[in-house]
Coordinates of C-alpha atoms in Angstrom, one line a residue:
M1 CA 34.3 16.9 18.7
S2 CA 31.3 14.9 19.6
S3 CA 32.2 12.5 16.8
S4 CA 35.3 11.5 18.8
S5 CA 33.3 9.4 21.3
K6 CA 33.9 6.1 19.5
D7 CA 37.6 6.7 19.4
E8 CA 38.1 7.2 23.1
A9 CA 39.3 4.0 24.8
A10 CA 36.7 2.3 27.0
G11 CA 37.9 1.4 30.5
I12 CA 41.5 1.4 31.5
A13 CA 44.0 0.0 28.9
P14 CA 46.4 -2.7 30.2
Q15 CA 49.4 -0.4 29.9
N16 CA 47.7 2.2 32.2
R17 CA 46.5 -0.1 35.0
G18 CA 49.6 0.6 37.1
S19 CA 49.1 4.3 36.9
W20 CA 45.3 3.9 37.6
S21 CA 46.1 2.0 40.8
S22 CA 48.5 4.7 41.8
F23 CA 45.9 7.4 41.1
L24 CA 43.3 5.6 43.2
K25 CA 45.8 5.4 46.1
S26 CA 46.5 9.2 45.8
I27 CA 42.7 9.8 45.8
A28 CA 42.3 7.7 49.0
S29 CA 45.0 9.6 50.8
F30 CA 44.1 13.1 49.5
N31 CA 42.5 15.5 52.0
G32 CA 40.4 18.2 50.4
D33 CA 38.4 18.9 47.2
L34 CA 39.4 16.3 44.6
A35 CA 38.8 18.9 41.8
S36 CA 42.2 20.3 42.6
L37 CA 43.9 17.0 42.1
T38 CA 45.6 16.5 38.7
A39 CA 44.2 13.4 36.9
P40 CA 46.4 11.3 34.7
P41 CA 45.9 12.1 31.0
F42 CA 44.6 8.7 30.0
I43 CA 41.4 9.1 32.0
L44 CA 40.6 12.5 30.6
S45 CA 37.5 13.1 28.4
T46 CA 37.8 15.2 25.2
I47 CA 35.1 17.5 26.4
S48 CA 35.1 20.3 29.0
L49 CA 32.8 20.5 31.9
V50 CA 31.4 23.7 30.5
E51 CA 29.7 21.6 27.8
F52 CA 27.6 19.7 30.3
S53 CA 25.0 22.5 30.4
A54 CA 23.8 21.1 27.0
Y55 CA 22.4 18.0 28.7
W56 CA 19.5 20.0 30.1
V57 CA 17.8 20.1 26.7
E58 CA 18.6 17.1 24.5
H59 CA 14.8 16.8 24.2
P60 CA 13.7 20.3 23.2
S61 CA 10.1 19.3 22.7
I62 CA 9.8 18.0 26.3
F63 CA 11.5 21.1 27.5
V64 CA 8.9 23.4 25.9
A65 CA 5.9 21.2 26.5
P66 CA 4.8 22.9 29.8
A67 CA 4.2 26.2 28.0
S68 CA 1.2 24.6 26.1
E69 CA -0.5 23.2 29.2
R70 CA -3.1 25.6 30.8
D71 CA -3.7 23.5 33.9
P72 CA -1.1 24.5 36.5
Q73 CA -1.1 21.1 38.2
K74 CA -0.5 19.3 34.9
R75 CA 2.0 21.9 33.9
A76 CA 4.0 21.2 37.1
L77 CA 3.9 17.5 36.1
L78 CA 5.3 18.2 32.7
V79 CA 8.1 20.2 34.2
L80 CA 8.9 17.2 36.5
K81 CA 8.8 14.8 33.5
W82 CA 11.2 17.1 31.5
F83 CA 13.6 17.2 34.5
L84 CA 13.6 13.4 34.8
S85 CA 14.2 13.1 31.0
T86 CA 17.4 15.0 31.4
L87 CA 19.0 12.7 33.9
K88 CA 20.1 10.0 31.5
S89 CA 21.9 12.5 29.2
S90 CA 23.4 14.4 32.2
Y91 CA 24.8 11.4 34.2
A92 CA 24.9 8.3 32.0
S93 CA 25.3 9.2 28.3
R94 CA 29.1 9.5 28.5
S95 CA 29.7 6.1 30.2
E96 CA 27.2 4.5 27.7
K97 CA 29.1 5.9 24.7
L98 CA 32.6 5.4 26.0
G99 CA 32.2 2.3 28.1
T100 CA 33.2 4.3 31.2
E101 CA 32.9 7.7 32.8
K102 CA 35.9 9.9 32.1
K103 CA 37.1 13.0 33.8
P104 CA 36.0 16.1 31.9
L105 CA 38.5 18.8 31.2
N106 CA 38.5 21.6 33.8
P107 CA 37.1 24.7 32.1
F108 CA 39.2 27.9 32.2
L109 CA 37.8 31.2 33.4
G110 CA 35.8 32.8 30.5
E111 CA 35.4 29.5 28.5
L112 CA 32.3 29.5 26.4
Y113 CA 30.0 26.9 24.9
L114 CA 27.5 28.4 22.5
G115 CA 25.0 26.6 20.3
R116 CA 21.4 25.9 19.4
W117 CA 19.0 23.0 18.8
E118 CA 16.7 23.0 15.7
D119 CA 13.7 20.6 15.6
E120 CA 9.9 20.6 15.7
A121 CA 10.1 22.8 18.9
G122 CA 11.7 25.5 16.8
T123 CA 15.1 27.1 17.8
T124 CA 16.4 26.6 21.3
H125 CA 19.5 28.5 22.3
L126 CA 22.3 27.7 24.7
V127 CA 24.9 30.0 26.3
S128 CA 27.3 28.4 28.8
E129 CA 30.2 30.2 30.4
Q130 CA 32.8 29.4 33.0
V131 CA 32.2 32.4 35.4
S132 CA 34.6 31.4 38.1
H133 CA 37.8 29.3 38.4
H134 CA 38.4 29.4 42.1
P135 CA 35.9 28.0 42.9
P136 CA 35.1 26.5 39.5
V137 CA 31.6 27.5 38.5
T138 CA 29.7 27.1 35.2
A139 CA 26.7 29.4 34.5
Y140 CA 24.2 28.8 31.7
C141 CA 21.0 30.0 30.0
I142 CA 18.8 28.0 27.6
W143 CA 15.8 29.6 26.0
N144 CA 13.2 29.1 23.3
D145 CA 11.5 32.4 22.4
G146 CA 8.9 30.7 20.2
H147 CA 7.4 29.0 23.3
G148 CA 8.5 31.5 25.9
V149 CA 10.5 29.1 28.0
R150 CA 13.8 30.0 29.6
L151 CA 16.1 28.0 31.9
Q152 CA 19.1 29.6 33.7
G153 CA 21.3 28.4 36.5
Y154 CA 24.8 27.7 37.7
N155 CA 26.7 25.0 39.5
A156 CA 29.9 24.1 41.2
Q157 CA 31.0 20.7 42.3
K158 CA 32.8 19.6 45.4
A159 CA 34.3 16.1 45.2
T160 CA 35.6 14.1 48.2
F161 CA 36.6 10.6 48.9
S162 CA 35.1 8.1 51.4
R163 CA 35.3 4.6 50.1
T164 CA 34.5 6.1 46.7
I165 CA 34.3 9.6 45.1
H166 CA 31.3 11.6 46.3
V167 CA 30.3 14.8 44.4
K168 CA 28.1 17.5 46.0
Q169 CA 26.6 19.8 43.3
I170 CA 26.3 23.4 44.6
G171 CA 23.9 25.8 42.8
H172 CA 20.4 25.6 41.3
A173 CA 18.4 26.2 38.1
L174 CA 15.4 28.4 37.5
L175 CA 12.8 27.7 34.8
H176 CA 10.5 30.5 33.6
I177 CA 7.4 30.2 31.5
D178 CA 6.4 33.5 29.9
A179 CA 2.7 32.6 29.2
Y180 CA 1.9 32.1 32.9
N181 CA 4.7 34.3 34.4
E182 CA 5.5 31.1 36.3
D183 CA 8.8 30.1 37.9
Y184 CA 10.3 26.8 39.0
L185 CA 13.3 26.4 41.3
I186 CA 15.2 23.2 40.6
T187 CA 17.8 21.8 43.0
L188 CA 20.7 19.5 41.9
P189 CA 21.3 15.9 42.9
A190 CA 24.3 14.6 44.8
L191 CA 26.2 11.8 43.1
H192 CA 28.9 9.2 43.7
I193 CA 31.1 7.2 41.4
E194 CA 30.7 3.4 41.2
G195 CA 33.1 0.9 39.6
L196 CA 36.4 2.7 40.5
I197 CA 38.2 -0.3 41.7
Y198 CA 37.5 -2.1 38.3
G199 CA 38.7 0.9 36.3
N200 CA 35.1 1.2 34.8
P201 CA 33.6 4.2 36.7
F202 CA 30.0 5.3 36.3
V203 CA 27.7 7.8 38.0
E204 CA 25.0 6.9 40.6
L205 CA 22.7 9.6 42.0
N206 CA 21.7 9.7 45.7
K207 CA 19.7 11.6 48.3
A208 CA 16.9 13.9 47.0
T209 CA 16.2 16.9 44.9
Y210 CA 13.2 19.3 44.6
I211 CA 11.3 21.3 42.1
S212 CA 9.3 24.2 43.7
S213 CA 6.9 26.3 41.6
S214 CA 5.4 29.7 42.0
S215 CA 2.0 28.1 41.3
G216 CA 2.1 26.3 44.6
Y217 CA 3.3 22.8 43.7
V218 CA 6.4 20.9 44.8
A219 CA 8.0 17.8 43.3
K220 CA 10.4 15.6 45.4
I221 CA 12.7 13.1 43.7
D222 CA 14.3 10.4 45.9
Y223 CA 17.3 8.6 44.3
S224 CA 18.5 5.1 45.1
G225 CA 20.9 2.7 43.5
K226 CA 21.6 -1.0 43.5
G227 CA 22.6 -2.3 46.9
W228 CA 24.5 -5.4 47.9
L229 CA 21.4 -7.5 48.1
S230 CA 18.6 -5.7 46.4
G231 CA 17.5 -2.7 44.3
K232 CA 18.1 -1.7 40.7
K233 CA 20.8 0.6 39.3
N234 CA 19.7 4.3 38.8
S235 CA 16.4 3.9 40.5
F236 CA 14.2 6.8 41.7
N237 CA 10.8 7.6 43.1
A238 CA 9.2 11.1 42.6
T239 CA 6.0 12.7 43.9
L240 CA 4.2 15.9 43.1
F241 CA 2.1 17.5 45.8
P242 CA 0.8 20.9 46.9
A243 CA 3.4 23.0 48.8
G244 CA 3.4 22.1 52.5
K245 CA 1.2 19.0 51.9
E246 CA 3.7 16.2 51.1
K247 CA 1.3 13.4 52.0
E248 CA -1.4 14.7 49.5
V249 CA 0.3 13.1 46.5
L250 CA -1.2 14.2 43.1
Y251 CA 1.1 12.3 40.9
S252 CA 3.9 9.7 41.5
I253 CA 6.6 8.6 39.1
D254 CA 9.0 5.6 39.6
G255 CA 11.5 3.8 37.5
Q256 CA 15.1 4.0 36.4
W257 CA 16.4 7.3 35.0
T258 CA 18.6 5.4 32.6
D259 CA 15.9 3.1 31.4
G260 CA 12.4 4.5 31.8
F261 CA 9.7 5.4 34.2
T262 CA 5.9 5.2 34.8
I263 CA 3.7 8.2 35.7
R264 CA 0.7 7.6 37.9
E265 CA -2.2 9.7 39.1
G266 CA -2.2 9.5 42.9
G267 CA 0.4 7.8 45.0
G268 CA 2.0 4.4 44.9
K269 CA 2.4 1.5 42.4
K270 CA -0.7 -0.3 43.8
S271 CA -3.2 2.6 44.2
G272 CA -2.1 5.0 41.4
T273 CA -3.6 5.0 37.9
V274 CA -1.0 4.8 35.1
I275 CA -1.4 7.8 32.8
E276 CA 1.9 7.6 30.9
T277 CA 5.2 5.7 30.5
Y278 CA 8.4 7.1 29.3
D279 CA 11.2 5.1 27.6
A280 CA 14.5 6.8 28.2
K281 CA 16.4 4.4 25.9
T282 CA 14.3 5.2 22.8
A283 CA 13.4 8.9 23.4
K284 CA 14.5 11.0 20.5
T285 CA 17.4 13.4 21.2
T286 CA 18.3 16.4 19.2
P287 CA 22.0 17.2 18.6
L288 CA 23.3 20.6 19.5
S289 CA 24.6 22.6 16.6
V290 CA 27.8 24.7 17.2
A291 CA 29.7 26.8 14.7
P292 CA 32.6 25.4 12.7
L293 CA 36.0 25.7 14.5
E294 CA 37.2 28.5 12.2
Q295 CA 34.1 30.6 13.1
Q296 CA 34.3 30.1 16.8
D297 CA 35.6 32.7 19.3
P298 CA 39.0 31.7 20.7
L299 CA 37.3 31.2 24.1
E300 CA 34.8 28.7 22.8
S301 CA 35.4 25.2 24.2
H302 CA 36.0 23.2 21.1
R303 CA 38.4 25.6 19.6
A304 CA 40.3 26.2 22.8
W305 CA 40.8 22.5 23.6
Q306 CA 41.2 21.3 20.0
K307 CA 44.9 20.2 20.3
V308 CA 44.3 18.6 23.7
A309 CA 41.3 16.6 22.4
E310 CA 43.2 15.5 19.3
A311 CA 46.0 14.2 21.4
I312 CA 43.6 12.3 23.7
I313 CA 42.0 10.6 20.8
K314 CA 45.4 9.6 19.4
G315 CA 46.4 8.3 22.8
D316 CA 49.4 10.7 22.8
M317 CA 49.6 11.4 26.5
D318 CA 52.8 13.5 26.3
T319 CA 51.2 15.9 23.8
T320 CA 48.0 15.9 25.9
S321 CA 49.8 16.9 29.0
N322 CA 51.9 19.5 27.1
E323 CA 49.0 21.2 25.4
K324 CA 46.9 21.1 28.5
S325 CA 49.8 22.8 30.4
K326 CA 50.0 25.6 27.8
I327 CA 46.4 26.5 28.4
E328 CA 46.7 26.3 32.2
N329 CA 50.0 28.4 32.2
S330 CA 48.4 31.0 30.0
Q331 CA 45.5 31.3 32.4
R332 CA 47.8 31.7 35.3
E333 CA 49.6 34.5 33.5
L334 CA 46.3 36.3 32.8
R335 CA 45.3 36.1 36.5
R336 CA 48.7 37.5 37.6
K337 CA 48.3 40.4 35.1
E338 CA 44.8 41.1 36.3
Q339 CA 45.9 41.1 39.9
A340 CA 48.8 43.5 39.1
E341 CA 46.4 45.9 37.4
G342 CA 43.8 45.7 40.1
R343 CA 41.0 44.3 38.0
E344 CA 39.2 41.0 37.5
W345 CA 38.0 39.1 34.4
E346 CA 34.8 40.5 32.9
R347 CA 32.1 37.9 32.4
R348 CA 30.6 38.1 28.9
Y349 CA 27.0 36.8 29.5
F350 CA 26.4 36.6 33.3
N351 CA 26.3 39.0 36.2
R352 CA 27.2 38.2 39.8
L353 CA 24.7 39.0 42.6
D354 CA 26.5 39.4 45.9
G355 CA 23.4 39.6 48.0
S356 CA 20.3 37.5 47.9
D357 CA 17.8 36.7 45.1
P358 CA 14.2 37.4 46.0
L359 CA 12.9 34.8 43.6
F360 CA 15.1 32.1 45.0
D361 CA 14.2 33.1 48.5
K362 CA 10.5 32.8 47.7
L363 CA 10.6 29.4 46.0
S364 CA 13.1 27.8 48.4
R365 CA 11.2 28.6 51.5
C366 CA 9.0 25.5 51.4
I367 CA 11.9 23.1 50.6
G368 CA 14.6 24.4 52.9
E369 CA 17.2 25.1 50.1
K370 CA 19.9 27.5 50.9
I371 CA 22.3 29.5 48.7
E372 CA 26.0 28.9 49.4
N373 CA 27.5 32.1 48.0
D374 CA 30.9 31.4 49.4
K375 CA 31.2 28.1 47.4
T376 CA 30.1 29.6 44.1
G377 CA 31.6 33.1 44.1
G378 CA 28.1 34.6 44.3
I379 CA 24.8 34.1 42.6
W380 CA 25.0 34.1 38.8
R381 CA 22.3 35.5 36.5
F382 CA 22.1 35.9 32.8
K383 CA 22.6 39.5 31.6
G384 CA 19.9 39.3 28.8
S385 CA 16.6 40.6 30.0
D386 CA 14.5 40.1 26.9
A387 CA 14.6 38.4 23.5
S388 CA 16.3 41.3 21.7
T389 CA 19.3 41.2 24.0
R390 CA 19.5 37.4 24.2
D391 CA 19.2 36.8 20.4
Q392 CA 22.2 35.5 18.6
P393 CA 24.7 35.6 21.5
G394 CA 28.2 36.5 20.6
R395 CA 27.9 35.7 16.9
Q396 CA 25.5 36.1 14.0
G397 CA 24.1 32.9 12.7
L398 CA 24.8 30.9 15.9

């Protein structure tokens, strides 16, 4: 399905501009979470939101690099570098490929996205599952057993309108490095959509996120965009410091997450010594491999949405709407049946924690992050506890 990118129309076609204007008016007058608002088919992407988990590791070698660093301070810096390298794929790759940001398909409960990356870092696995529909929540686990690195997390999104679309991401990620029994809590950036009025929407990040480590270091990333008079698109400034000592900057990083950034020892552009530069535009990405459609589980994203995606590519909006409705109506019928039988959908790869998580509580204390269980249906954690239970999830030869 990834090969369909070039076939999706960039921007809003002339015949759809009237519908686009009507959609913007409906957004502006809508009161509540925009995720519940039905989008016109012509602005739909061919991919589901459950696939977005793959953006965490389009650079597997950068993902596993911290496991080879013995110095905990430098290891924390490598984790920060990896996180920053994920931002371009996560928030700009779709608009760059398609000419505009499109609305992803809303995943259905139980939807799966399974795959792996193969490159010089070895084999890195991905399991992504839609664990809740009301509220919509995606959980994921990504791991490389050869390097002993594992990332797991979950996120929900709450979208509101105030002059433009604002999206609050709810949830977090946890990175674990086996060799040092070390953990990192990663918070998620808030974002808003620019370019709506011109029918050419793209993502801009705002506010701040944190990475808190069990080794005693904290990274803070401040996001800013292009203002009316100054600034550059997709700008950020990051600092790494000992927990509780934000003014004692060990490393600073600044730049544009869609373009590139400079890593300095110490703080500030004037006083810091440059130790590395990163070019986001030329950095090598590794494609995720997924099974052929005929080998996929019926719940896997590409197979489940195949007819919808084909209709979107063809520009057949009637078929798009009809096929999408078939999936949605089938899901509603399943929920009614479950309710009548007094049971709920069993998640395949993730468990729900209804209480607290001691690891999250420990790492979040110094950054003030809180868990919002009521907005994510609980805390979601991967069921696999070791390599033997995580290996080849759901299908041999994944």
